C-alpha cells in the first residue's frame, strides 16, 4: 500500500476510537469469565461464605461433584439430544421451505414472511404459547391443547403426556419433544433465510448451462445447488448449535425443569443453583462448562471465517 | 413448472403455514375470549362473543413493564449503534496490525453464554449501585451489543470504496471528519439494520432481565410475562393477551421493516 501522509497518526486515532470498546469488552467478557472461573474453584456455596469473602481454593471439586450429580448428567444428555434434533429439524425444514419458496410461485413472499416471523418474537412468548398448546390436560377424560385437538379429529391414539412425560429412551427424555418443536418453530425460518440467500446467490448462467446440457431439475438441485449450500449448512449448524447449548428462556417459560428434571438443561440448573440456592461456586462451574461447550463450537468457526476474509 | 408440481408446492406451503400460524391463532383467539369462555374444551374454537377483558387486564398488569422495556431498549440501541458505527469504520478502513485479531476478540463476546459472566456482572452492578435498575440493564446491553453492531457496520462499510475515504484524507480531513462527512451520510441502511437487530434482541432478552432486576415494577416486559403465568389462577385469556402485547413491538418492526430485518438476521451469521 502506498504510504499516505498522516496514516500513522490515523492508525493511532483509530486505535483510540476502539479503545473504549476493547476495554469494556475486555473487562465484561474476559476479566469476568476469569472471575467466574475463580468462583467456580471456590467454596462459595452459601450466601454467608460469600459475604465473609473468605476465599478457599477448592480446585476442581465443584466440577467433579457436578459430573457425579445425576441431575447434571441428565442435563448433559438433554443438551445433546436437544441440540441434535433441534439442528436436524431446523436444517431439514429450513432447506425444504427455502426450496419451496425459491420456486417463485405467486404468493411466495407472503409465505416467506409467515415462516420468518417467529424470529421476531421473544423465546419467552414462544414458550408461553407452546406450553399451553402442549399442555396434556388430564388424560383421557379432560385432554387439553394438542390432545384436545387430536380428540376433536378422532385421533385419540396420538394423545400423550407431552412435556410431563417421564418416559426416556436411551437417555432421550421424550418430554423434550414439545420443547424441540417449539424451538424449531422459532428458528427454522432463520435457516430458511440463510438457504434462500444461498440459492439466490447462485449464478443463473450456471443453471441455464446445465439445462442446455439436458440436466433435470433434480440433477440441478443435487449436483449444483446442494454442494453450493454446504458451507451455509455448516454456518447454520454452528449458529443453531451455540443457541441450543445455552438455551434458557424457552425452557424456563415453557416447562422449567419438568418432573424428574426431564426437560432440565444446564442453564436452568445454573439459574437455580446460583439464584435460588445461592450456591455461587457450583453455579459458576456449570456456567464455565457451558462456556467451554460453546467455545468448542464457536472458536474454530470464528478463527477460520476471519482468516478467510483477510 | 408443471401444473401438478405447482399444486404440490402450494399444498406443502399451506401445511407449513398451518404449523407456523397455529400459535398465533391460539394467541389471538384466546386473548379475545372472556374468562368464562376460555374453558379448555373450547380452546381451539373462535371466541363466540369477542371480549377485550383479557387485553384490558393484561395491559393494566404489563403497562409499567412495557414502559420499562422501552426505557431500556431505546438508549441501549442508540448508543450501541453509534459506537458500533465508528468501530466498524475503524476496522474496515484503517488497516493496522493486529486488527483482525482484535476483531476476533471482540466478536467472541457475541457468542458467550451470559451465564459465564453473570455472577461478576451482578457484583459489578451492585458495586456501582445500578443493580436492580433498568439503567444497569442499559449498560449491559450496550456493552454486550457492541460485537454485533461493530460486525454489521464493519461489513457494511467494507462495501464502500476506500478511495472515497482516501480522497477525504488527501483533502486534509481527519478520521472524525471523514467519518462524519463521507460515511455517516450513507450509513442509513446500516443503521436501520443494526437498530432493528438491537431493538429486537434487547426487547426479547430474558436472562439479564430476570437476574438483574428483582423488583417487579422495574422489570422489563419479558420477565413480567413469565410472572403473569406463574400466578395462582391461570387466566389464559389474560396470559395470551399479555404474550401478544409483549410480542407486538417487535412484530410491528418486523412487519414494517421486514427487508431490513432479514438483512440483520443474515448479518448475524458472521460472514454477512
Coordinates of C-alpha atoms in Angstrom, one line a residue, chain A residues 1 4 10-11 13-15 17-18 21-22 24-25 28-30 32-33 35-36 39 44 50 93 96-97 100-101 103 105-106 111-122 124-125 128-133 144-146 148-149 152 181 185 188 190 193-194 197 235 239 242 246 248-249 252-253 267 270-271 275 280 284 287-288 290-291 294-295 298-299 301-302 305-306 308-310, chain B residues 1 6 9-10 12-14 16-17 19-24 26-27 30 38 40-45 83 86-87 90-91 94-96 100 102-113 115-124 139-140 143-144 146-147 154 166 169 175-176 200 204 206-207 210-211 222 225-226 236 239-240 243 246-247 250-251 254 261-262 265-266 268-271:
Chain A
X1 CA 0.0 0.0 0.0
X4 CA -0.2 8.2 2.8
X10 CA -4.8 7.9 11.8
X11 CA -3.8 4.4 12.9
X13 CA -6.5 7.7 16.4
X14 CA -8.3 4.6 15.1
X15 CA -6.9 2.5 17.9
X17 CA -11.5 5.1 19.0
X18 CA -11.6 1.3 19.5
X21 CA -14.9 -1.0 23.2
X22 CA -11.8 -3.0 23.8
X24 CA -15.2 -2.6 28.2
X25 CA -15.4 -6.0 26.4
X28 CA -17.1 -7.7 30.7
X29 CA -16.0 -10.7 28.7
X30 CA -12.5 -11.8 29.5
X32 CA -15.5 -11.5 34.1
X33 CA -15.0 -15.0 32.6
X35 CA -13.7 -14.1 37.7
X36 CA -16.4 -16.8 37.2
X39 CA -15.6 -18.5 41.8
X44 CA -18.7 -20.1 47.9
X50 CA -19.7 -15.0 50.0
X93 CA -37.3 -27.8 7.5
X96 CA -37.4 -27.6 2.4
X97 CA -39.0 -24.2 2.9
X100 CA -40.4 -24.3 -2.0
X101 CA -40.1 -20.5 -1.8
X103 CA -39.7 -21.9 -7.0
X105 CA -44.7 -19.2 -7.2
X106 CA -47.3 -16.4 -6.7
X111 CA -45.2 -17.5 2.8
X112 CA -41.6 -16.4 3.4
X113 CA -42.8 -13.7 5.8
X114 CA -45.0 -16.2 7.6
X115 CA -42.1 -18.7 8.1
X116 CA -39.8 -16.0 9.3
X117 CA -42.0 -14.0 11.8
X118 CA -41.3 -16.3 14.8
X119 CA -37.7 -14.9 14.7
X120 CA -39.1 -11.5 15.8
X121 CA -40.7 -12.9 18.9
X122 CA -39.2 -13.5 22.3
X124 CA -40.5 -16.2 26.4
X125 CA -43.6 -15.6 24.3
X128 CA -45.8 -19.3 26.9
X129 CA -47.9 -20.1 23.9
X130 CA -46.5 -23.6 23.2
X131 CA -46.7 -24.5 26.8
X132 CA -50.4 -24.2 26.5
X133 CA -50.6 -25.9 23.2
X144 CA -56.1 -30.1 26.7
X145 CA -54.2 -28.4 23.9
X146 CA -53.0 -30.7 21.2
X148 CA -57.9 -32.0 22.7
X149 CA -57.3 -31.2 19.0
X152 CA -61.7 -33.4 18.1
X181 CA -40.8 -28.5 18.3
X185 CA -40.9 -23.3 15.1
X188 CA -36.3 -22.8 11.2
X190 CA -33.7 -18.4 10.1
X193 CA -33.5 -17.3 5.1
X194 CA -29.8 -18.5 5.0
X197 CA -29.8 -16.2 0.3
X235 CA -22.7 -21.9 9.4
X239 CA -25.2 -20.8 15.0
X242 CA -24.5 -22.3 20.1
X246 CA -27.1 -22.2 26.1
X248 CA -32.7 -20.9 28.8
X249 CA -35.7 -18.6 28.2
X252 CA -37.8 -21.7 31.6
X253 CA -41.0 -20.2 30.3
X267 CA -28.8 -23.1 32.0
X270 CA -27.2 -22.9 36.7
X271 CA -30.0 -20.4 37.4
X275 CA -30.1 -17.5 42.3
X280 CA -22.5 -19.5 43.6
X284 CA -20.2 -20.8 38.2
X287 CA -21.6 -21.7 33.6
X288 CA -18.0 -22.4 32.8
X290 CA -21.5 -24.2 29.2
X291 CA -18.8 -21.7 28.0
X294 CA -19.9 -23.1 23.2
X295 CA -16.3 -22.2 22.7
X298 CA -17.5 -21.1 18.1
X299 CA -13.8 -20.5 18.3
X301 CA -15.6 -21.1 13.3
X302 CA -14.6 -17.5 14.2
X305 CA -14.1 -17.1 8.9
X306 CA -11.9 -14.2 9.9
X308 CA -10.8 -16.3 5.1
X309 CA -11.7 -12.6 4.9
X310 CA -8.2 -11.2 5.3
Chain B
X1 CA -43.1 -25.8 -13.9
X6 CA -47.3 -26.3 -8.7
X9 CA -45.8 -27.0 -3.8
X10 CA -48.8 -25.0 -2.7
X12 CA -46.9 -28.2 1.2
X13 CA -46.6 -24.4 1.7
X14 CA -50.1 -24.4 3.2
X16 CA -46.3 -25.5 6.8
X17 CA -48.3 -22.3 7.1
X19 CA -47.9 -25.1 11.6
X20 CA -46.4 -21.6 11.7
X21 CA -49.7 -19.8 12.3
X22 CA -51.2 -22.2 14.8
X23 CA -49.7 -20.4 17.9
X24 CA -50.8 -17.1 16.5
X26 CA -54.3 -19.7 19.7
X27 CA -52.8 -16.3 20.9
X30 CA -57.8 -17.0 23.3
X38 CA -61.7 -19.8 28.0
X40 CA -60.3 -26.0 28.0
X41 CA -62.8 -27.8 25.8
X42 CA -63.3 -24.7 23.7
X43 CA -59.6 -23.8 23.3
X44 CA -59.5 -24.5 19.6
X45 CA -62.7 -22.6 18.7
X83 CA -20.3 3.2 18.9
X86 CA -17.5 4.3 14.4
X87 CA -15.8 1.0 15.4
X90 CA -12.0 2.0 12.0
X91 CA -12.0 -1.8 11.5
X94 CA -7.9 1.7 8.8
X95 CA -5.6 -1.2 8.4
X96 CA -3.4 -1.6 11.4
X100 CA -8.3 -8.9 12.7
X102 CA -8.7 -7.7 18.0
X103 CA -11.9 -8.0 15.9
X104 CA -12.0 -11.8 16.7
X105 CA -11.6 -11.0 20.4
X106 CA -14.5 -8.5 20.1
X107 CA -16.7 -11.0 18.2
X108 CA -16.3 -13.7 20.7
X109 CA -18.3 -11.6 23.1
X110 CA -21.3 -12.1 20.9
X111 CA -21.4 -15.9 21.4
X112 CA -20.5 -16.4 25.0
X113 CA -23.3 -17.8 27.3
X115 CA -24.2 -17.3 32.4
X116 CA -20.4 -17.3 32.3
X117 CA -20.3 -13.6 33.2
X118 CA -23.5 -13.3 35.2
X119 CA -22.1 -13.5 38.7
X120 CA -19.4 -10.9 38.2
X121 CA -21.9 -8.7 36.2
X122 CA -24.2 -8.6 39.2
X123 CA -21.4 -7.9 41.7
X124 CA -20.2 -5.2 39.4
X139 CA -25.1 -0.7 30.5
X140 CA -25.1 -4.4 29.9
X143 CA -21.6 -3.4 26.1
X144 CA -22.7 -6.9 25.0
X146 CA -21.0 -3.9 20.7
X147 CA -19.7 -7.1 19.0
X154 CA -17.7 -3.3 9.5
X166 CA -8.7 8.4 1.0
X169 CA -7.9 12.3 3.8
X175 CA -10.8 10.4 10.9
X176 CA -13.7 12.0 12.5
X200 CA -35.5 -7.0 18.8
X204 CA -36.7 -10.1 23.8
X206 CA -34.7 -12.6 29.4
X207 CA -31.6 -13.9 31.3
X210 CA -34.6 -11.7 35.3
X211 CA -31.4 -11.8 37.2
X222 CA -40.4 -10.4 29.2
X225 CA -45.0 -12.0 31.2
X226 CA -43.4 -15.1 32.8
X236 CA -55.3 -18.0 29.9
X239 CA -51.9 -14.5 29.7
X240 CA -52.3 -14.8 25.9
X243 CA -48.0 -12.5 25.3
X246 CA -45.1 -8.4 24.7
X247 CA -44.6 -9.6 21.1
X250 CA -41.0 -6.4 17.7
X251 CA -43.7 -7.9 15.4
X254 CA -40.8 -7.0 11.5
X261 CA -34.9 -7.4 9.5
X262 CA -33.8 -10.2 7.1
X265 CA -30.6 -11.7 10.5
X266 CA -28.1 -12.7 7.8
X268 CA -25.7 -12.1 12.4
X269 CA -24.3 -15.2 10.8
X270 CA -20.8 -13.6 10.9
X271 CA -20.0 -13.8 7.2

